[in-house]
Amino acid sequence: MAGLAAWRAVIVAIGSSPMKPTLLLAAALTILSLPVQGQTPKILKDINPLPRPAASNPTGVPPRHWDTLGKFSRLGNRILLSAFTRATGHELWASDGTVTGTRLIKDILVGPGSSWAGMPCVTRDGKRAFFRVTHSKTGPGLWITDGTAAGTKVVAAIDVVRMVPFGKNSVIGSGSTPATGKEIFISDGTSKGTHVIKDIQKGAFSSQPAKLCVTRDGKKVFFTADDGVAGVELWVTDGTKAGTHLVVDIQKGLATSSPDWPIPLGASQVVFTARTAANGSELWISDGTKKGTAMVVDLRTGAGSGAYLDQAIALGNKVLFRGYKAGSGFEPFITDGTAKGTTLLIDAFPGPRSGDMYKPHLDSSGKKVYWMSRGTLGGLRIFVTDGTPSGSRQFTPKDIARYPSQLTSMTDSLGKLYFESTNLTPGTGTELCVSDGTVAGTKTLHDTLPGLRGGWARYLTRFGANKVFYVADDGLVGRQLWVMTSGKTFQRLDIDKPKAGMTRSSNPTAIVRFGNRVAFSADGGWPGKETWVSDGTKAGTRMLKDLNPENGWYITRYYAAAGDKLVFDAYSPKVGAELFVTDGTSAGTRLLKDIHPGPVLSPPTELTSIGGKVYFQANDAVHGYELWVTDGTPSGTHMVKDIMTGGASSVPRFFAGAGDKVVFRASSGAAGHELHITDGTAKGTHLLKDIHPGAQGSFPSYITYSAGKVYFSAHTPGNGYELWVTDFTSQGTRLVKDILPGSSSSEPAD
């Protein structure tokens, strides 16, 4: 009975509880390798022990991974940031770039509890900042600060989602109250001057204001909202109820045009993207009136999307954005709000593959924009423009070995550009880098944490003429606030110093049984996140192999057994994120197949072991994300079938079954996301049943094998999401029961 109870405890914990992975690992290993009765859970091994050796850590003070959140705002001669200490929790801090001038503004929730002060929005006069506070004692609220403890106080009980400066010293934002739901509000910093401007969806129903954008003259705020009649469309407000209205119903009726990413153009206009059935998502312009709102240009004829403004930036009286050009894909465009004035700046990545545009930065002169674009072999390049095709060029003479999802920022100071990059100077890891546009001048500037892993400089923010704030880890006291002055001096501004004896967490995840052991991903310190194995003893708990000696940013998410081998996704600098295999030894841990050749990501996901084989999805750069299978050998690793033919992806997921009968979700285009079946061969892979005919599909999910059948959740217009079952035949694929009768969904899960 004790053994059964213990197993139940672990099953419940792994299946449904947000317990720490460390505790799950200890519990799982306890059951795998030790007697059950009379057990007391214990730590098997301190995988990430600290302090580090004296050579790299002469102070002996243990480092920490997290202290500062970054994303700074400027208030007068200081920056504002949300930061953590054990004594005060997460609270609002300020810094002028000196050690003595870096201090807590106010411990709003006194003691180690956190008020989670964040989202500071500085008024246009630069004298005050509004911010959101949420903690268990008082709930969410709108607060204001002038940078002093006395001037930091609560304004109103509004759960703020987003704010923009309005007028001279006010803000307009999206926030919730019990009486109105989430609506558009205004505040001048007083209780009396803080109220919902207009209850667009009456009562507790929410219009969900989002994508707030204030015009350059500060007199109008554009936003998206749903009034329950026109769907999600573009709205505008001048801060009064009468001046808050729907601009135009671009997609008539309840259909939505999904206006996105409005950005100021000139003094009182905005450009944005909107979607119509005829044109797809394209570039639009508005002055806040129906007559003054129109599509600027249809860059991609037909229903395909031709413009994205998620990375857009204003440059003078124009806007730089990602636009589509046939034969080039998405590249940097610029617009003045007219069709004639909307042009391609540069084909940053020649050929049909998109160059795109990431993290644009307006330099201190306001006359140039830098951005990162696709380079060779998965890297990035930095480009610069003055807003004309002739003035647009590649800035850095070599690629920056980073991926867009990891970028945080770039900034300029004293004529040079600063950014984060990995191994720009060989052997330095991810550090603060600089470029003046020359080969010699493009290099790692400050090796905060010597070695291949690096200090991970992030959230670079220019402050004044010669200072740059950022967050980095020097391996001594964890991630802290730093300031660079004139590109020459680097000062650590400690906010939360760890206590003696404090260590980092290894954060074990993706724990899976592997023979008489378990395998899992854990952070051992210098190697970063790598694959470990354990037999339940301290001596038998070890890292398999350091596959990525440069840094440990990639986290393995999937492990699956193929016979007596274990296959998993991992990253190596030479091949990118690919499929690896191990027999449980360091020598037997190696690349199984480089699916997408070169140091780029395939990457293999959804790895599932069924019948001695592992099914998964991967992208070989030719067929998109398609169905693959492996038996743990290179020759037995191959694509099963190109279900969505060509470069498009069928995105196979949720594999379940037994033997050579495996069902999964995939899209073939015409059938949408539906239930498919495979026996591991192309001939034996086909649509099992088109549950919801048409291009949308029934979206089967939570697919689970039990006693010869597979259960899953699927959607039909008549029944909503309900419980289905299949016996691996089309005739035997059926709705079990419409638990919530009619078109509503009972949403069976887990």
PDB file of N, CA and C in Angstrom, residues 202-268:
ATOM      1  N   LYS A 202     -20.547  47.861 -22.169  1.00  0.00           N
ATOM      2  CA  LYS A 202     -21.200  48.268 -20.928  1.00  0.00           C
ATOM      3  C   LYS A 202     -21.082  47.213 -19.831  1.00  0.00           C
ATOM      4  N   GLY A 203     -20.967  47.707 -18.582  1.00  0.00           N
ATOM      5  CA  GLY A 203     -20.934  46.821 -17.426  1.00  0.00           C
ATOM      6  C   GLY A 203     -19.607  46.110 -17.300  1.00  0.00           C
ATOM      7  N   ALA A 204     -19.658  44.892 -16.739  1.00  0.00           N
ATOM      8  CA  ALA A 204     -18.430  44.145 -16.451  1.00  0.00           C
ATOM      9  C   ALA A 204     -17.810  43.517 -17.699  1.00  0.00           C
ATOM     10  N   PHE A 205     -18.506  43.589 -18.839  1.00  0.00           N
ATOM     11  CA  PHE A 205     -17.917  43.083 -20.070  1.00  0.00           C
ATOM     12  C   PHE A 205     -16.780  44.002 -20.510  1.00  0.00           C
ATOM     13  N   SER A 206     -15.738  43.428 -21.113  1.00  0.00           N
ATOM     14  CA  SER A 206     -14.539  44.200 -21.451  1.00  0.00           C
ATOM     15  C   SER A 206     -14.427  44.420 -22.948  1.00  0.00           C
ATOM     16  N   SER A 207     -14.020  45.618 -23.309  1.00  0.00           N
ATOM     17  CA  SER A 207     -13.739  45.886 -24.725  1.00  0.00           C
ATOM     18  C   SER A 207     -12.289  45.548 -25.066  1.00  0.00           C
ATOM     19  N   GLN A 208     -11.482  45.226 -24.027  1.00  0.00           N
ATOM     20  CA  GLN A 208     -10.095  44.784 -24.204  1.00  0.00           C
ATOM     21  C   GLN A 208      -9.255  45.771 -25.013  1.00  0.00           C
ATOM     22  N   PRO A 209      -9.121  47.019 -24.550  1.00  0.00           N
ATOM     23  CA  PRO A 209      -8.270  47.972 -25.278  1.00  0.00           C
ATOM     24  C   PRO A 209      -6.822  47.467 -25.330  1.00  0.00           C
ATOM     25  N   ALA A 210      -6.203  47.593 -26.478  1.00  0.00           N
ATOM     26  CA  ALA A 210      -4.826  47.116 -26.648  1.00  0.00           C
ATOM     27  C   ALA A 210      -4.149  47.945 -27.726  1.00  0.00           C
ATOM     28  N   LYS A 211      -2.854  47.697 -27.930  1.00  0.00           N
ATOM     29  CA  LYS A 211      -2.065  48.349 -28.982  1.00  0.00           C
ATOM     30  C   LYS A 211      -2.144  49.870 -28.893  1.00  0.00           C
ATOM     31  N   LEU A 212      -2.022  50.427 -27.681  1.00  0.00           N
ATOM     32  CA  LEU A 212      -2.126  51.871 -27.498  1.00  0.00           C
ATOM     33  C   LEU A 212      -0.965  52.591 -28.181  1.00  0.00           C
ATOM     34  N   CYS A 213      -1.280  53.704 -28.851  1.00  0.00           N
ATOM     35  CA  CYS A 213      -0.268  54.497 -29.542  1.00  0.00           C
ATOM     36  C   CYS A 213      -0.642  55.968 -29.448  1.00  0.00           C
ATOM     37  N   VAL A 214       0.220  56.777 -28.850  1.00  0.00           N
ATOM     38  CA  VAL A 214      -0.043  58.209 -28.727  1.00  0.00           C
ATOM     39  C   VAL A 214       0.614  58.933 -29.902  1.00  0.00           C
ATOM     40  N   THR A 215      -0.104  59.913 -30.453  1.00  0.00           N
ATOM     41  CA  THR A 215       0.450  60.690 -31.562  1.00  0.00           C
ATOM     42  C   THR A 215       1.595  61.558 -31.065  1.00  0.00           C
ATOM     43  N   ARG A 216       2.413  62.027 -31.971  1.00  0.00           N
ATOM     44  CA  ARG A 216       3.592  62.797 -31.582  1.00  0.00           C
ATOM     45  C   ARG A 216       3.238  64.105 -30.890  1.00  0.00           C
ATOM     46  N   ASP A 217       2.094  64.688 -31.247  1.00  0.00           N
ATOM     47  CA  ASP A 217       1.700  65.930 -30.585  1.00  0.00           C
ATOM     48  C   ASP A 217       1.088  65.675 -29.210  1.00  0.00           C
ATOM     49  N   GLY A 218       0.903  64.383 -28.848  1.00  0.00           N
ATOM     50  CA  GLY A 218       0.406  64.023 -27.525  1.00  0.00           C
ATOM     51  C   GLY A 218      -1.061  64.303 -27.302  1.00  0.00           C
ATOM     52  N   LYS A 219      -1.822  64.554 -28.374  1.00  0.00           N
ATOM     53  CA  LYS A 219      -3.220  64.957 -28.215  1.00  0.00           C
ATOM     54  C   LYS A 219      -4.226  63.823 -28.427  1.00  0.00           C
ATOM     55  N   LYS A 220      -3.801  62.733 -29.059  1.00  0.00           N
ATOM     56  CA  LYS A 220      -4.715  61.619 -29.326  1.00  0.00           C
ATOM     57  C   LYS A 220      -4.013  60.293 -29.036  1.00  0.00           C
ATOM     58  N   VAL A 221      -4.813  59.319 -28.633  1.00  0.00           N
ATOM     59  CA  VAL A 221      -4.315  57.969 -28.441  1.00  0.00           C
ATOM     60  C   VAL A 221      -5.152  57.019 -29.281  1.00  0.00           C
ATOM     61  N   PHE A 222      -4.506  56.295 -30.183  1.00  0.00           N
ATOM     62  CA  PHE A 222      -5.167  55.257 -30.966  1.00  0.00           C
ATOM     63  C   PHE A 222      -5.034  53.934 -30.218  1.00  0.00           C
ATOM     64  N   PHE A 223      -6.039  53.074 -30.354  1.00  0.00           N
ATOM     65  CA  PHE A 223      -5.994  51.766 -29.715  1.00  0.00           C
ATOM     66  C   PHE A 223      -6.973  50.838 -30.414  1.00  0.00           C
ATOM     67  N   THR A 224      -6.870  49.552 -30.137  1.00  0.00           N
ATOM     68  CA  THR A 224      -7.846  48.598 -30.661  1.00  0.00           C
ATOM     69  C   THR A 224      -8.814  48.218 -29.548  1.00  0.00           C
ATOM     70  N   ALA A 225     -10.065  47.968 -29.907  1.00  0.00           N
ATOM     71  CA  ALA A 225     -11.082  47.583 -28.923  1.00  0.00           C
ATOM     72  C   ALA A 225     -12.215  46.858 -29.628  1.00  0.00           C
ATOM     73  N   ASP A 226     -12.996  46.138 -28.838  1.00  0.00           N
ATOM     74  CA  ASP A 226     -14.148  45.385 -29.350  1.00  0.00           C
ATOM     75  C   ASP A 226     -15.398  45.875 -28.621  1.00  0.00           C
ATOM     76  N   ASP A 227     -16.293  46.532 -29.341  1.00  0.00           N
ATOM     77  CA  ASP A 227     -17.519  47.051 -28.720  1.00  0.00           C
ATOM     78  C   ASP A 227     -18.661  46.044 -28.732  1.00  0.00           C
ATOM     79  N   GLY A 228     -18.379  44.823 -29.198  1.00  0.00           N
ATOM     80  CA  GLY A 228     -19.406  43.791 -29.239  1.00  0.00           C
ATOM     81  C   GLY A 228     -20.271  43.854 -30.475  1.00  0.00           C
ATOM     82  N   VAL A 229     -20.048  44.839 -31.311  1.00  0.00           N
ATOM     83  CA  VAL A 229     -20.847  45.016 -32.521  1.00  0.00           C
ATOM     84  C   VAL A 229     -19.968  44.955 -33.771  1.00  0.00           C
ATOM     85  N   ALA A 230     -18.845  45.675 -33.728  1.00  0.00           N
ATOM     86  CA  ALA A 230     -17.981  45.783 -34.900  1.00  0.00           C
ATOM     87  C   ALA A 230     -16.784  44.848 -34.856  1.00  0.00           C
ATOM     88  N   GLY A 231     -16.635  44.077 -33.766  1.00  0.00           N
ATOM     89  CA  GLY A 231     -15.443  43.254 -33.622  1.00  0.00           C
ATOM     90  C   GLY A 231     -14.261  44.103 -33.201  1.00  0.00           C
ATOM     91  N   VAL A 232     -13.059  43.547 -33.282  1.00  0.00           N
ATOM     92  CA  VAL A 232     -11.854  44.293 -32.888  1.00  0.00           C
ATOM     93  C   VAL A 232     -11.461  45.220 -34.029  1.00  0.00           C
ATOM     94  N   GLU A 233     -11.576  46.520 -33.775  1.00  0.00           N
ATOM     95  CA  GLU A 233     -11.270  47.522 -34.787  1.00  0.00           C
ATOM     96  C   GLU A 233     -10.480  48.676 -34.161  1.00  0.00           C
ATOM     97  N   LEU A 234     -10.119  49.665 -34.978  1.00  0.00           N
ATOM     98  CA  LEU A 234      -9.323  50.802 -34.531  1.00  0.00           C
ATOM     99  C   LEU A 234     -10.205  51.867 -33.887  1.00  0.00           C
ATOM    100  N   TRP A 235      -9.789  52.323 -32.693  1.00  0.00           N
ATOM    101  CA  TRP A 235     -10.467  53.381 -31.948  1.00  0.00           C
ATOM    102  C   TRP A 235      -9.490  54.514 -31.693  1.00  0.00           C
ATOM    103  N   VAL A 236     -10.040  55.668 -31.281  1.00  0.00           N
ATOM    104  CA  VAL A 236      -9.222  56.817 -30.946  1.00  0.00           C
ATOM    105  C   VAL A 236      -9.863  57.563 -29.786  1.00  0.00           C
ATOM    106  N   THR A 237      -9.038  58.219 -28.966  1.00  0.00           N
ATOM    107  CA  THR A 237      -9.558  59.040 -27.870  1.00  0.00           C
ATOM    108  C   THR A 237      -8.718  60.301 -27.724  1.00  0.00           C
ATOM    109  N   ASP A 238      -9.391  61.397 -27.325  1.00  0.00           N
ATOM    110  CA  ASP A 238      -8.696  62.630 -26.974  1.00  0.00           C
ATOM    111  C   ASP A 238      -8.730  62.848 -25.465  1.00  0.00           C
ATOM    112  N   GLY A 239      -9.099  61.796 -24.731  1.00  0.00           N
ATOM    113  CA  GLY A 239      -9.153  61.867 -23.279  1.00  0.00           C
ATOM    114  C   GLY A 239     -10.521  62.175 -22.725  1.00  0.00           C
ATOM    115  N   THR A 240     -11.493  62.419 -23.627  1.00  0.00           N
ATOM    116  CA  THR A 240     -12.868  62.687 -23.191  1.00  0.00           C
ATOM    117  C   THR A 240     -13.796  61.599 -23.709  1.00  0.00           C
ATOM    118  N   LYS A 241     -14.949  61.442 -23.053  1.00  0.00           N
ATOM    119  CA  LYS A 241     -15.921  60.442 -23.481  1.00  0.00           C
ATOM    120  C   LYS A 241     -16.431  60.744 -24.881  1.00  0.00           C
ATOM    121  N   ALA A 242     -16.730  62.037 -25.127  1.00  0.00           N
ATOM    122  CA  ALA A 242     -17.257  62.422 -26.434  1.00  0.00           C
ATOM    123  C   ALA A 242     -16.223  62.234 -27.534  1.00  0.00           C
ATOM    124  N   GLY A 243     -14.964  62.350 -27.185  1.00  0.00           N
ATOM    125  CA  GLY A 243     -13.903  62.232 -28.176  1.00  0.00           C
ATOM    126  C   GLY A 243     -13.329  60.840 -28.285  1.00  0.00           C
ATOM    127  N   THR A 244     -14.026  59.852 -27.731  1.00  0.00           N
ATOM    128  CA  THR A 244     -13.587  58.455 -27.801  1.00  0.00           C
ATOM    129  C   THR A 244     -14.558  57.695 -28.694  1.00  0.00           C
ATOM    130  N   HIS A 245     -14.105  57.211 -29.823  1.00  0.00           N
ATOM    131  CA  HIS A 245     -15.017  56.592 -30.784  1.00  0.00           C
ATOM    132  C   HIS A 245     -14.303  55.616 -31.697  1.00  0.00           C
ATOM    133  N   LEU A 246     -15.092  54.757 -32.325  1.00  0.00           N
ATOM    134  CA  LEU A 246     -14.604  53.857 -33.362  1.00  0.00           C
ATOM    135  C   LEU A 246     -14.187  54.698 -34.562  1.00  0.00           C
ATOM    136  N   VAL A 247     -12.995  54.460 -35.079  1.00  0.00           N
ATOM    137  CA  VAL A 247     -12.531  55.224 -36.232  1.00  0.00           C
ATOM    138  C   VAL A 247     -13.271  54.771 -37.481  1.00  0.00           C
ATOM    139  N   VAL A 248     -13.200  53.482 -37.782  1.00  0.00           N
ATOM    140  CA  VAL A 248     -13.912  52.930 -38.933  1.00  0.00           C
ATOM    141  C   VAL A 248     -14.008  51.417 -38.765  1.00  0.00           C
ATOM    142  N   ASP A 249     -15.110  50.835 -39.171  1.00  0.00           N
ATOM    143  CA  ASP A 249     -15.302  49.386 -39.131  1.00  0.00           C
ATOM    144  C   ASP A 249     -14.749  48.819 -40.441  1.00  0.00           C
ATOM    145  N   ILE A 250     -13.465  48.499 -40.443  1.00  0.00           N
ATOM    146  CA  ILE A 250     -12.795  48.077 -41.676  1.00  0.00           C
ATOM    147  C   ILE A 250     -13.374  46.769 -42.201  1.00  0.00           C
ATOM    148  N   GLN A 251     -13.554  45.787 -41.328  1.00  0.00           N
ATOM    149  CA  GLN A 251     -14.233  44.543 -41.703  1.00  0.00           C
ATOM    150  C   GLN A 251     -15.635  44.626 -41.128  1.00  0.00           C
ATOM    151  N   LYS A 252     -16.607  44.830 -41.951  1.00  0.00           N
ATOM    152  CA  LYS A 252     -17.965  45.124 -41.506  1.00  0.00           C
ATOM    153  C   LYS A 252     -18.544  44.027 -40.616  1.00  0.00           C
ATOM    154  N   GLY A 253     -19.347  44.443 -39.629  1.00  0.00           N
ATOM    155  CA  GLY A 253     -20.022  43.507 -38.742  1.00  0.00           C
ATOM    156  C   GLY A 253     -19.087  42.957 -37.684  1.00  0.00           C
ATOM    157  N   LEU A 254     -19.406  41.756 -37.195  1.00  0.00           N
ATOM    158  CA  LEU A 254     -18.632  41.159 -36.107  1.00  0.00           C
ATOM    159  C   LEU A 254     -17.249  40.693 -36.541  1.00  0.00           C
ATOM    160  N   ALA A 255     -17.039  40.562 -37.846  1.00  0.00           N
ATOM    161  CA  ALA A 255     -15.710  40.187 -38.326  1.00  0.00           C
ATOM    162  C   ALA A 255     -14.714  41.269 -37.928  1.00  0.00           C
ATOM    163  N   THR A 256     -13.479  40.863 -37.662  1.00  0.00           N
ATOM    164  CA  THR A 256     -12.475  41.818 -37.195  1.00  0.00           C
ATOM    165  C   THR A 256     -11.390  42.030 -38.228  1.00  0.00           C
ATOM    166  N   SER A 257     -10.893  43.245 -38.305  1.00  0.00           N
ATOM    167  CA  SER A 257      -9.777  43.535 -39.200  1.00  0.00           C
ATOM    168  C   SER A 257      -8.444  43.388 -38.473  1.00  0.00           C
ATOM    169  N   SER A 258      -8.516  43.138 -37.168  1.00  0.00           N
ATOM    170  CA  SER A 258      -7.304  42.943 -36.346  1.00  0.00           C
ATOM    171  C   SER A 258      -6.267  44.039 -36.563  1.00  0.00           C
ATOM    172  N   PRO A 259      -6.617  45.294 -36.322  1.00  0.00           N
ATOM    173  CA  PRO A 259      -5.608  46.364 -36.449  1.00  0.00           C
ATOM    174  C   PRO A 259      -4.437  46.072 -35.526  1.00  0.00           C
ATOM    175  N   ASP A 260      -3.238  46.283 -36.027  1.00  0.00           N
ATOM    176  CA  ASP A 260      -2.079  45.874 -35.236  1.00  0.00           C
ATOM    177  C   ASP A 260      -0.970  46.907 -35.319  1.00  0.00           C
ATOM    178  N   TRP A 261      -0.252  47.041 -34.200  1.00  0.00           N
ATOM    179  CA  TRP A 261       0.976  47.820 -34.098  1.00  0.00           C
ATOM    180  C   TRP A 261       0.882  49.222 -34.689  1.00  0.00           C
ATOM    181  N   PRO A 262      -0.088  50.040 -34.258  1.00  0.00           N
ATOM    182  CA  PRO A 262      -0.086  51.434 -34.725  1.00  0.00           C
ATOM    183  C   PRO A 262       1.182  52.146 -34.276  1.00  0.00           C
ATOM    184  N   ILE A 263       1.714  53.014 -35.138  1.00  0.00           N
ATOM    185  CA  ILE A 263       2.938  53.745 -34.833  1.00  0.00           C
ATOM    186  C   ILE A 263       2.791  55.163 -35.381  1.00  0.00           C
ATOM    187  N   PRO A 264       3.260  56.183 -34.630  1.00  0.00           N
ATOM    188  CA  PRO A 264       3.041  57.572 -35.058  1.00  0.00           C
ATOM    189  C   PRO A 264       3.688  57.890 -36.398  1.00  0.00           C
ATOM    190  N   LEU A 265       2.983  58.712 -37.172  1.00  0.00           N
ATOM    191  CA  LEU A 265       3.502  59.226 -38.428  1.00  0.00           C
ATOM    192  C   LEU A 265       3.167  60.709 -38.466  1.00  0.00           C
ATOM    193  N   GLY A 266       4.173  61.556 -38.574  1.00  0.00           N
ATOM    194  CA  GLY A 266       3.914  62.987 -38.510  1.00  0.00           C
ATOM    195  C   GLY A 266       3.433  63.385 -37.130  1.00  0.00           C
ATOM    196  N   ALA A 267       2.697  64.488 -37.035  1.00  0.00           N
ATOM    197  CA  ALA A 267       2.261  65.007 -35.739  1.00  0.00           C
ATOM    198  C   ALA A 267       1.025  64.316 -35.204  1.00  0.00           C
ATOM    199  N   SER A 268       0.077  63.951 -36.096  1.00  0.00           N
ATOM    200  CA  SER A 268      -1.229  63.512 -35.595  1.00  0.00           C
ATOM    201  C   SER A 268      -1.794  62.289 -36.295  1.00  0.00           C
TER     202      SER A 268
END
